mmCIF file of C-alpha atoms in Angstrom:
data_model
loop_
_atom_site.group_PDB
_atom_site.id
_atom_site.type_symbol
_atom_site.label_atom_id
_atom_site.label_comp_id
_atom_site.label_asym_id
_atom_site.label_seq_id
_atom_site.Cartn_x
_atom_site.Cartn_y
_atom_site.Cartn_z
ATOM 1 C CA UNK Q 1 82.284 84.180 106.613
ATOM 2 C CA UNK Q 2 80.798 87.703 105.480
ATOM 3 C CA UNK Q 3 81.116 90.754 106.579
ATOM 4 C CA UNK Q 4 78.806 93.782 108.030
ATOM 5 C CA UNK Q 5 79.042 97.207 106.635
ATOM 6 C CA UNK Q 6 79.729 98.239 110.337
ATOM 7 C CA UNK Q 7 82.421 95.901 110.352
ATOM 8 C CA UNK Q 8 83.780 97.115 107.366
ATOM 9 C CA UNK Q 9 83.498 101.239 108.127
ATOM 10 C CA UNK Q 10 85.555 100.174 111.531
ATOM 11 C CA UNK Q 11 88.103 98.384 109.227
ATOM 12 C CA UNK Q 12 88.454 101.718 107.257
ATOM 13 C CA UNK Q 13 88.867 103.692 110.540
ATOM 14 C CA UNK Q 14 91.756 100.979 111.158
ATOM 15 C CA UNK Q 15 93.222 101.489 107.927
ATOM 16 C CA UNK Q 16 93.364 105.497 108.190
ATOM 17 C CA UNK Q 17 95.033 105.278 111.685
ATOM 18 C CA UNK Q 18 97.993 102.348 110.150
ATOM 19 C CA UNK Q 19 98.670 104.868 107.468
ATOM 20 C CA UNK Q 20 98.779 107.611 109.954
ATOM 21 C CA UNK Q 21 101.316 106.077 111.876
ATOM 22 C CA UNK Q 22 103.346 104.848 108.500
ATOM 23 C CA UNK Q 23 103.105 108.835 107.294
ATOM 24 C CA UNK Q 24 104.843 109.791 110.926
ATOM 25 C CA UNK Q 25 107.215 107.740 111.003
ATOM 26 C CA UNK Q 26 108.001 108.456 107.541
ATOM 27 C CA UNK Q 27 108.456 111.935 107.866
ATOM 28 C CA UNK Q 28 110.295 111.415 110.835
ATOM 29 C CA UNK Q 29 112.477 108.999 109.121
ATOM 30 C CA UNK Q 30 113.130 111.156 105.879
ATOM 31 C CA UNK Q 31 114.423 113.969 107.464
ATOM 32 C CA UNK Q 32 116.910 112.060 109.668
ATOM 33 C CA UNK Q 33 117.763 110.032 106.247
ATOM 34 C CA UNK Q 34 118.297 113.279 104.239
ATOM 35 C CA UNK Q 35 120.289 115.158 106.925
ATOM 36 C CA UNK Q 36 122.213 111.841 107.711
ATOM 37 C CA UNK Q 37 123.552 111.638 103.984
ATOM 38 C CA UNK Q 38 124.292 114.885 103.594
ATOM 39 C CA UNK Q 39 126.912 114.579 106.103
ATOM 40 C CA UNK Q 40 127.894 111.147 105.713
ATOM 41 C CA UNK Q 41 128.025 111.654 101.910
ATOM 42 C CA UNK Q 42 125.852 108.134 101.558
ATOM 43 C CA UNK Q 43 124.415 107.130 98.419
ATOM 44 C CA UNK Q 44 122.682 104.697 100.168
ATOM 45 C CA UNK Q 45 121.469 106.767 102.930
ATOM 46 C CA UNK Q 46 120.151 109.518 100.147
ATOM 47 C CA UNK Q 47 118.621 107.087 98.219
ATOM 48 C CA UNK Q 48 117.031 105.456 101.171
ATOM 49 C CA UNK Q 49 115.699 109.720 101.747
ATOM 50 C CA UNK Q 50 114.259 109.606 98.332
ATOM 51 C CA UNK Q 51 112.218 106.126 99.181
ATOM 52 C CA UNK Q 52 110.823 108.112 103.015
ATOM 53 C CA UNK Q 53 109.911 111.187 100.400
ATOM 54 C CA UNK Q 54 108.168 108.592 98.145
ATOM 55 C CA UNK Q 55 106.759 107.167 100.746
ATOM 56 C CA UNK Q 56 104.968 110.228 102.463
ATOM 57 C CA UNK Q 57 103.513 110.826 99.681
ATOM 58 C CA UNK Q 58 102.166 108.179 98.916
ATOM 59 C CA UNK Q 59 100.780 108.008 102.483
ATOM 60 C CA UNK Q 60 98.860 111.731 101.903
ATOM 61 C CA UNK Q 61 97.510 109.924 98.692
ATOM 62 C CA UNK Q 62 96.167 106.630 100.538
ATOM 63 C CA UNK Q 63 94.495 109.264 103.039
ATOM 64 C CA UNK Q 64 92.594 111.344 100.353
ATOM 65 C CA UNK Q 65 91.335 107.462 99.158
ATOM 66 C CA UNK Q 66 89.631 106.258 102.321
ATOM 67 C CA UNK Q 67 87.839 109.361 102.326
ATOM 68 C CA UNK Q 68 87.100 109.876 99.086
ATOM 69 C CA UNK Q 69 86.162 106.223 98.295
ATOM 70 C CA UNK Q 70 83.370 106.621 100.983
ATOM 71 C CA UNK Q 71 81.246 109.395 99.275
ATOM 72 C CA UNK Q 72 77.799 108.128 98.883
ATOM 73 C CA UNK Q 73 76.226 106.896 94.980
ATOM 74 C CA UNK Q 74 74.892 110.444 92.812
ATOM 75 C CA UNK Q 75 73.700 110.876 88.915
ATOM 76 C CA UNK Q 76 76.753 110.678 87.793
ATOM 77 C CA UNK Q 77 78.517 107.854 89.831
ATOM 78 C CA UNK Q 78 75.580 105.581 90.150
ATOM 79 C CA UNK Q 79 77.765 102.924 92.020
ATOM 80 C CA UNK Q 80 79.388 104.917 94.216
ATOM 81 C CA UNK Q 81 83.248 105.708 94.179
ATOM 82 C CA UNK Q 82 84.945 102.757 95.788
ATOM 83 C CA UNK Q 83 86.823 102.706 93.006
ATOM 84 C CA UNK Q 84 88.950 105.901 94.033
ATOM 85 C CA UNK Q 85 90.948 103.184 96.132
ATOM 86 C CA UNK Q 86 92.002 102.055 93.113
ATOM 87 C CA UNK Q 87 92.991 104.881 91.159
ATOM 88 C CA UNK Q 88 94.905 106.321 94.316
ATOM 89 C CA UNK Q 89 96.808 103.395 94.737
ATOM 90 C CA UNK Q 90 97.868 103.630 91.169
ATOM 91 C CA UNK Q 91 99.124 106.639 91.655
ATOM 92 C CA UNK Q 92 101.105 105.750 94.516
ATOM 93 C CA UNK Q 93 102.936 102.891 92.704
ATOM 94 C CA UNK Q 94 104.041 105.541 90.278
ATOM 95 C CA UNK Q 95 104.816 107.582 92.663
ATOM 96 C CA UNK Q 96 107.415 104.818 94.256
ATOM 97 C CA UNK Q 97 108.917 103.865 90.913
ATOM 98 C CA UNK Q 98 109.665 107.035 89.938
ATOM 99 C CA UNK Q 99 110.750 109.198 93.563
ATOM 100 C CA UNK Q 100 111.915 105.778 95.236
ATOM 101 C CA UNK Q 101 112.997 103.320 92.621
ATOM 102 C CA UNK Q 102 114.427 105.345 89.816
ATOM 103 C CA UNK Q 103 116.307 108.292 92.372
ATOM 104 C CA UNK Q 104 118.100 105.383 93.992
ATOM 105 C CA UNK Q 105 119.385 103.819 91.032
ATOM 106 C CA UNK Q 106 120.256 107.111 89.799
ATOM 107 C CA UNK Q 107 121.861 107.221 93.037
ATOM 108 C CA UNK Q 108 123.594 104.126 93.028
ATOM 109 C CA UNK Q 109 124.738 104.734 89.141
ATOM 110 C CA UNK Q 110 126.393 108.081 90.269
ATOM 111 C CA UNK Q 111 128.524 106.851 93.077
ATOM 112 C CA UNK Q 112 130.339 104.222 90.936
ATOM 113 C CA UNK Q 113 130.915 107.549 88.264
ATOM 114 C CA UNK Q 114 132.114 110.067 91.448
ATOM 115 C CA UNK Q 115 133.504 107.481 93.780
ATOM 116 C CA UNK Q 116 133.944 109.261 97.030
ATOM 117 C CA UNK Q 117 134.567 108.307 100.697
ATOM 118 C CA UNK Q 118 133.133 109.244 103.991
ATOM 119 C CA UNK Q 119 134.861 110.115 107.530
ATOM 120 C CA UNK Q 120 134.573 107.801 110.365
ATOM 121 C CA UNK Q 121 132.054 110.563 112.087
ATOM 122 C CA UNK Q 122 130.100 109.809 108.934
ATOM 123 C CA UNK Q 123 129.640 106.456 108.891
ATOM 124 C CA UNK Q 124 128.244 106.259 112.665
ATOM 125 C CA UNK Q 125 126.016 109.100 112.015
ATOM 126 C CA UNK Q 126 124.689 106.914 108.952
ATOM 127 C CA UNK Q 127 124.514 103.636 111.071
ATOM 128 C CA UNK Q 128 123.039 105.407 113.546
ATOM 129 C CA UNK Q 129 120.014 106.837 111.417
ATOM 130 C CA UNK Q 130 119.666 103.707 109.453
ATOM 131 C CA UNK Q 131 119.588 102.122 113.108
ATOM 132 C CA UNK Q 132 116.887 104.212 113.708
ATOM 133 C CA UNK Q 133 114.557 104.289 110.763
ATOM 134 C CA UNK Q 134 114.925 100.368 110.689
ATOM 135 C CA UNK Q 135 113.107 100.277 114.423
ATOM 136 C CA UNK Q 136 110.275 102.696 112.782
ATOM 137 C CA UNK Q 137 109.819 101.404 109.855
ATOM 138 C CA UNK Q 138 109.657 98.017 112.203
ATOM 139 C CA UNK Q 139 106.720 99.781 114.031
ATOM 140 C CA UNK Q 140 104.742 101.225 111.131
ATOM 141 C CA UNK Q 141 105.391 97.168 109.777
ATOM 142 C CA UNK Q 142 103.873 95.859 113.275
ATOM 143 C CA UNK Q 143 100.869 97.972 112.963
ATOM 144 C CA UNK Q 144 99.988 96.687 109.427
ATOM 145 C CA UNK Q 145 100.594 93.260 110.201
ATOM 146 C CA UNK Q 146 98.338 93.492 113.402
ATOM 147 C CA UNK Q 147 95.199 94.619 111.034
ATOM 148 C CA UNK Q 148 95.784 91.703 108.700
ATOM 149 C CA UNK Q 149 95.972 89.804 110.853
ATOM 150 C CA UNK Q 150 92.843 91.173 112.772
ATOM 151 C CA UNK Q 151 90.760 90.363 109.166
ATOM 152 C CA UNK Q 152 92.371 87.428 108.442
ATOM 153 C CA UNK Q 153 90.464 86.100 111.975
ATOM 154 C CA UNK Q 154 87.650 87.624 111.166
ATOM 155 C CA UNK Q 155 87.494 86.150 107.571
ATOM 156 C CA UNK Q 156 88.626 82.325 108.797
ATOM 157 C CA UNK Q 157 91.736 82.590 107.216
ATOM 158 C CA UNK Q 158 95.560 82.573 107.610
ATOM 159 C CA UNK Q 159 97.413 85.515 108.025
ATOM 160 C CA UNK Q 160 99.785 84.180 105.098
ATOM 161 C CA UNK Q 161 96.151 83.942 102.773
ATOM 162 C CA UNK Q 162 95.382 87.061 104.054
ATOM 163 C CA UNK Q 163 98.150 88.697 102.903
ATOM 164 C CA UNK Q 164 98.131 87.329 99.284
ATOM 165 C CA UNK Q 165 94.161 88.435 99.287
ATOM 166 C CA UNK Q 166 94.521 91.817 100.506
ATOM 167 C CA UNK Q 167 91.428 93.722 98.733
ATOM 168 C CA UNK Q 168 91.741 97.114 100.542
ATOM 169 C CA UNK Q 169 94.499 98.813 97.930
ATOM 170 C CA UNK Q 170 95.592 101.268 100.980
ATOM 171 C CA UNK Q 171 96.612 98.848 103.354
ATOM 172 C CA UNK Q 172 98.442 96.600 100.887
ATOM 173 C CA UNK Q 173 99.949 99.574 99.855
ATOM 174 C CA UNK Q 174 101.195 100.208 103.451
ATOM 175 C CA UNK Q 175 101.986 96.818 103.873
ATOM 176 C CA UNK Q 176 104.460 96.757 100.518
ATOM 177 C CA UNK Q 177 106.007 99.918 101.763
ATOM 178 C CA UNK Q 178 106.827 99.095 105.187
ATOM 179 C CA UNK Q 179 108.136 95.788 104.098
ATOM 180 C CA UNK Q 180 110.151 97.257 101.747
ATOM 181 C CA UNK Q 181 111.589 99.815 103.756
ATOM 182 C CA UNK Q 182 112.814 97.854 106.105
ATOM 183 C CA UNK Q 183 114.558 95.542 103.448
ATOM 184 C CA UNK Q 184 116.278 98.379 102.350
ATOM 185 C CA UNK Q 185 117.418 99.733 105.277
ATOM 186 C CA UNK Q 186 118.586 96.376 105.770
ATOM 187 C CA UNK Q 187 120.847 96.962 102.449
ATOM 188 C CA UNK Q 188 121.732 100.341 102.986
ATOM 189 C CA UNK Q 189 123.526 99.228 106.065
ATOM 190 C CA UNK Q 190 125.279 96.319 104.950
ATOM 191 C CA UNK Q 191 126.549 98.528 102.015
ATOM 192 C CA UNK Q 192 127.435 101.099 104.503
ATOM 193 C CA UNK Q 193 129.136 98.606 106.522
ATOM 194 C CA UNK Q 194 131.126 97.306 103.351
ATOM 195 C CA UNK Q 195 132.209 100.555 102.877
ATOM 196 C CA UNK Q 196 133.520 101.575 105.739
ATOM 197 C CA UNK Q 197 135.549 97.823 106.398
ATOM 198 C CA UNK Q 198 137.039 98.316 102.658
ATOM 199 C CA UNK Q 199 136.647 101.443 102.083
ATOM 200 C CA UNK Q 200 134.859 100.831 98.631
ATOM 201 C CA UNK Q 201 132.065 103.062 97.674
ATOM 202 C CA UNK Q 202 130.900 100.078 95.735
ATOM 203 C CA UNK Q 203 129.271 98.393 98.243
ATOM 204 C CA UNK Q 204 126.889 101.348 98.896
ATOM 205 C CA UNK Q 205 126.253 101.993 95.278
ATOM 206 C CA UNK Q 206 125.443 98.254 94.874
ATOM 207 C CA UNK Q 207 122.863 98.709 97.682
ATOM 208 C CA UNK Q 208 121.905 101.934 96.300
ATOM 209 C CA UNK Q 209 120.922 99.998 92.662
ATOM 210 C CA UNK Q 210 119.586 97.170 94.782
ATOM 211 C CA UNK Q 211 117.196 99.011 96.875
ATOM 212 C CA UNK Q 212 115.657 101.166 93.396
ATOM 213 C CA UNK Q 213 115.371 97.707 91.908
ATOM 214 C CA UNK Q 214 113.535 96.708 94.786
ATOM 215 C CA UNK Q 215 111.199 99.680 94.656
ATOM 216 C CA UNK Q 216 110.741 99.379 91.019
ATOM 217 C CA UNK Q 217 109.460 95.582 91.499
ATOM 218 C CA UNK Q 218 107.461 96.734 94.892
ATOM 219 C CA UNK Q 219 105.851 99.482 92.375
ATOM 220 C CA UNK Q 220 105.483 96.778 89.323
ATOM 221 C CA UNK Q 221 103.394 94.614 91.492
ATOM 222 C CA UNK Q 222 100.997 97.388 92.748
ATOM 223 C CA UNK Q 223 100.453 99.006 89.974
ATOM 224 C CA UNK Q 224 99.337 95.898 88.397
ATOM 225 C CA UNK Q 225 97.167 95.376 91.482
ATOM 226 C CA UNK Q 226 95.313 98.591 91.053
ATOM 227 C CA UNK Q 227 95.156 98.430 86.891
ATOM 228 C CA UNK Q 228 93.229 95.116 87.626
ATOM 229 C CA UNK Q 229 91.051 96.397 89.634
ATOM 230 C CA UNK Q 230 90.358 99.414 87.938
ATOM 231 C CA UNK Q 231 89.578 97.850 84.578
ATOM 232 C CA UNK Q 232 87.128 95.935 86.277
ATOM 233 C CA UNK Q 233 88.061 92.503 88.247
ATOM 234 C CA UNK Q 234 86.026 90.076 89.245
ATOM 235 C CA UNK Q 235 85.050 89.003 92.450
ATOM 236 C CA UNK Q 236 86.734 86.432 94.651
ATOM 237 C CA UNK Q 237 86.160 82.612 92.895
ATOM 238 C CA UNK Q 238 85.086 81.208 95.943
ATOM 239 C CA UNK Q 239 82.695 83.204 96.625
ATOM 240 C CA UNK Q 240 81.082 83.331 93.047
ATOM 241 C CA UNK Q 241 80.728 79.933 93.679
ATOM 242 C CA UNK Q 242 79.013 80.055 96.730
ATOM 243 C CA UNK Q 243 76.551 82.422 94.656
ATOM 244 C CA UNK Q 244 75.845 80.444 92.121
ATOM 245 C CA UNK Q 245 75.397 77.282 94.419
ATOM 246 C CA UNK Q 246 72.682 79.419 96.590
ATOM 247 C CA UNK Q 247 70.860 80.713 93.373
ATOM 248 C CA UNK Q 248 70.586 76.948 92.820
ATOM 249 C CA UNK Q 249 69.045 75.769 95.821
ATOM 250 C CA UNK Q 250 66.562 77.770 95.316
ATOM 251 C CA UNK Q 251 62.775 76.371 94.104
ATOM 252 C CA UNK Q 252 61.816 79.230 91.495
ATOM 253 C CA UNK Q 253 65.303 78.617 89.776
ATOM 254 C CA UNK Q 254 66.227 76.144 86.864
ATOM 255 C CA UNK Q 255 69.349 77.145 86.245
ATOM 256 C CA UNK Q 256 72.008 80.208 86.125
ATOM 257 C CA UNK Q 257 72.653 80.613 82.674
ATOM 258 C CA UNK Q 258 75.312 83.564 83.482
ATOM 259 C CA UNK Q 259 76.910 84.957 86.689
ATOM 260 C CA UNK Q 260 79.317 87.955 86.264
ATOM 261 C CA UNK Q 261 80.571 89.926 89.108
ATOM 262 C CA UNK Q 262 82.752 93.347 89.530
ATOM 263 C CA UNK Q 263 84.855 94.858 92.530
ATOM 264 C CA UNK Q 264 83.581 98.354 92.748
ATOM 265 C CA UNK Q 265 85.625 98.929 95.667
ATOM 266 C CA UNK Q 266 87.069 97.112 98.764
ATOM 267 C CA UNK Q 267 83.654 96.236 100.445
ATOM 268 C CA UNK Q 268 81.456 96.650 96.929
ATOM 269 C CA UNK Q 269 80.777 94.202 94.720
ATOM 270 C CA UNK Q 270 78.044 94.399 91.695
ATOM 271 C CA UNK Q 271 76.638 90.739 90.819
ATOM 272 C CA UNK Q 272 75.056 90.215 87.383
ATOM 273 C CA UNK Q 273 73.714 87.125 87.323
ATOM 274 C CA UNK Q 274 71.222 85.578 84.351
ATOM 275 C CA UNK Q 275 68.490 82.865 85.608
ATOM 276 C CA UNK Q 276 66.278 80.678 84.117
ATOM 277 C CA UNK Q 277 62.716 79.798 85.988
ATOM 278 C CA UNK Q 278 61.250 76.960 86.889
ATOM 279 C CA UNK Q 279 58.095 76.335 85.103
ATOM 280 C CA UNK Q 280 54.427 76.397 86.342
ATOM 281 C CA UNK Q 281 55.088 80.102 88.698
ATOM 282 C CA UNK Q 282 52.941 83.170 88.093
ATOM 283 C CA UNK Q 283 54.336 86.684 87.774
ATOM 284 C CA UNK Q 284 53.620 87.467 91.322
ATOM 285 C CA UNK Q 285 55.442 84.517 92.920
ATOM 286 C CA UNK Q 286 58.317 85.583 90.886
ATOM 287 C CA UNK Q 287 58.948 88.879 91.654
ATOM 288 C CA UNK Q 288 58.590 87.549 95.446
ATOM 289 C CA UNK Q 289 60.982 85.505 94.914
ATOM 290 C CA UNK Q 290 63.243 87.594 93.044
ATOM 291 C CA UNK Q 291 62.998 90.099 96.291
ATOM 292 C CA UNK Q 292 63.868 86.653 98.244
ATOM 293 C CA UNK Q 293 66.728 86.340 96.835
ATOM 294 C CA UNK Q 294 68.245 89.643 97.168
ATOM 295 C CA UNK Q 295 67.764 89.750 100.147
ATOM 296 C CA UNK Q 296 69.172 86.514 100.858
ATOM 297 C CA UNK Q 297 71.956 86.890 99.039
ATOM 298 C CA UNK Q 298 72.759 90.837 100.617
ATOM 299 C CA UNK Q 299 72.175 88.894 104.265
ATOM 300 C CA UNK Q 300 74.846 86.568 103.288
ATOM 301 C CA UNK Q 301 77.156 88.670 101.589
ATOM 302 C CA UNK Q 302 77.175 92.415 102.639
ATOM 303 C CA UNK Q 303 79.254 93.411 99.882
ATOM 304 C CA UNK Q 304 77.060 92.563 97.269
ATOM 305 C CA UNK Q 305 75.220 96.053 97.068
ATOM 306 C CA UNK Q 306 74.697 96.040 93.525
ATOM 307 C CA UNK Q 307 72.375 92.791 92.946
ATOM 308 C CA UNK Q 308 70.837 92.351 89.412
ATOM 309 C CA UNK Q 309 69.079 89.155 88.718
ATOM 310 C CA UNK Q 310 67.795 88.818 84.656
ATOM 311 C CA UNK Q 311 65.171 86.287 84.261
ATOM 312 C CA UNK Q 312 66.317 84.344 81.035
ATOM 313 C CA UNK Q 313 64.459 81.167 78.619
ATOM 314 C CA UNK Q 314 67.424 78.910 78.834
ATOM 315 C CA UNK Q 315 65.091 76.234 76.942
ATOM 316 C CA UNK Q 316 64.404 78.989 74.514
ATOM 317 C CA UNK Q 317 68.314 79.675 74.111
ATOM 318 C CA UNK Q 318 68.712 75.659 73.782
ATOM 319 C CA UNK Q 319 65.673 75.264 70.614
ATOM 320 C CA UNK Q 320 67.594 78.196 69.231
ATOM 321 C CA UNK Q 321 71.169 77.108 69.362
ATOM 322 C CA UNK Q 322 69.543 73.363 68.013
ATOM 323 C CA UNK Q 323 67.541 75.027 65.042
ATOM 324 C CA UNK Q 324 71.160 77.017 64.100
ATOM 325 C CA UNK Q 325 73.126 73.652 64.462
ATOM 326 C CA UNK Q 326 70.334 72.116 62.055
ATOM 327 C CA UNK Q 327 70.623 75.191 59.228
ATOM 328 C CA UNK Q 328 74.525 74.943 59.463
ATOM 329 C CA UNK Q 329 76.200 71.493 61.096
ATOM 330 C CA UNK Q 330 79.428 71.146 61.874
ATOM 331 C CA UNK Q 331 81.717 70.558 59.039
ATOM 332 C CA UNK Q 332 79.154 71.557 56.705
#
């Protein structure tokens, strides 16, 4: 199925409003984290403070993307600046290795060195805030699933496909985070837990390392998202497929000698493609047909706005590749 450029500005105004509600809730949550393990004297709770603060950030970053991915094509960005989606996102995955993943190991790493043991008033207060975040994060979670899901309908897919195929870099941004924070709340309170049956501050710093080495994996895997993208990745396979099959079909065509593709951003995609022509057409049937084609193709996938077609002499290419194999065979 394709998809219109309406459909895809309201899928950007559904994007903004799931990171809103991820920012509020992480904001929300941070506070109560940071004030929570300052009195409890929680590794884990801290650490799970620096991953909110990581967070929030990152949200204010994936905000500045949709709207700055969105500017229209000038001199000097010919195809536009979907790309920002891309670069943003990068930043963000930085942004959670390095406030999330690396302050909670630190974390983690300093309450086995220190030791140290909390009151009973502490622990609830920590339960009680991890309790808390784990039913907002659960929220922020529900809202980003509900989208996918929304686009995996609308794209004939699973929600599990969906997932794994996630082009727009701010909602699978959201989508890692809020998964992620509620697996480590999840730790944090079993560690907390552990801690105050046994009273072993081990069990939080485990959690504490456990949750950074989550976030550093969580931050791995997007940043290697967005560097793909930004150094240029191709389009989906299927759908380059579907190109090439429909450049086929058609009457002027012989056959594509090249098709090359590019995500520009999450709804842009620049095709390349190099055709040779059937024999026996004039100049002005042609470039007819060459407008045909565009068309078609832009009718049947929105997202191709960048649609280059190069009109090639494949039987040319053939005579020369034979004379070259006659000067120097194989072997020779």
């Amino acid at each position: 199925m394709t998809r219109s450029a309406g459909t895809a500005a309201e899928r950007d105004g559904e994007t903004r409003i799931t990171v809103w509600v991820a920012l509020g809730a992480n904001l929300v949550i941070c506070v109560a984290k940071g004030v929570g393990g300052v009195i409890a004297g929680s590794p884990a709770l801290l650490s799970e403070a620096a991953h909110s603060v990581a967070d929030s950030l990152n949200e204010v970053f994936l905000l500045a993307s949709v709207k700055r991915s969105r500017r229209p094509a000038d001199k000097r960005h010919p195809f536009g600046y979907g790309k920002e989606r891309f670069f943003w996102s990068l930043l963000a995955a930085v942004g959670i290795f390095v406030t999330g993943g690396c302050f909670s190991v630190f974390q983690g790493i300093e309450a086995f060195r220190s030791g140290g043991s909390e009151s009973h008033k502490g622990y609830v207060i920590g339960l009680i805030v991890l309790f808390a975040a784990l039913i907002a994060e659960g929220a922020s979670l529900v809202r980003a699933v509900r989208q996918v899901r929304g686009e995996a309908r609308e794209a004939g897919r699973s929600t599990t496909e969906e997932i794994r195929q996630v082009r727009d870099p701010a909602l699978r941004t959201v989508l890692a985070e809020d998964s992620t924070a509620c697996a480590g709340v999840v730790l944090a309170m079993i560690g907390m837990a552990l801690h105050m049956v046994t009273g072993e501050v081990a069990y939080e710093a485990w959690a504490s390392i456990l949750i950074g080495v989550l976030l550093v994996y969580v931050a791995y895997a997007l940043g290697k998202g967005a560097r793909a993208q930004l150094i240029g990745e191709a389009a989906d396979p299927a759908m380059q497929s579907e190109v090439r099959a429909l450049l086929r079909r058609q009457p002027e065509i012989d056959s594509v000698t090249a098709l090359l593709t590019m995500q520009l951003g999450p709804d842009s995609v620049l095709l390349a493609a190099g055709i040779d022509l059937t024999a026996g057409y004039d100049s002005e049937t042609v470039e007819d047909a060459m407008v045909r084609i565009r068309d078609e193709l832009k009718a049947r996938w929105p997202e191709l706005d960048q649609v280059f077609l190069d009109v090639t002499d494949a039987a040319a290419a053939r005579r020369a590749a034979g004379r070259e194999e006659a000067e120097h065979p194989a072997g020779a």
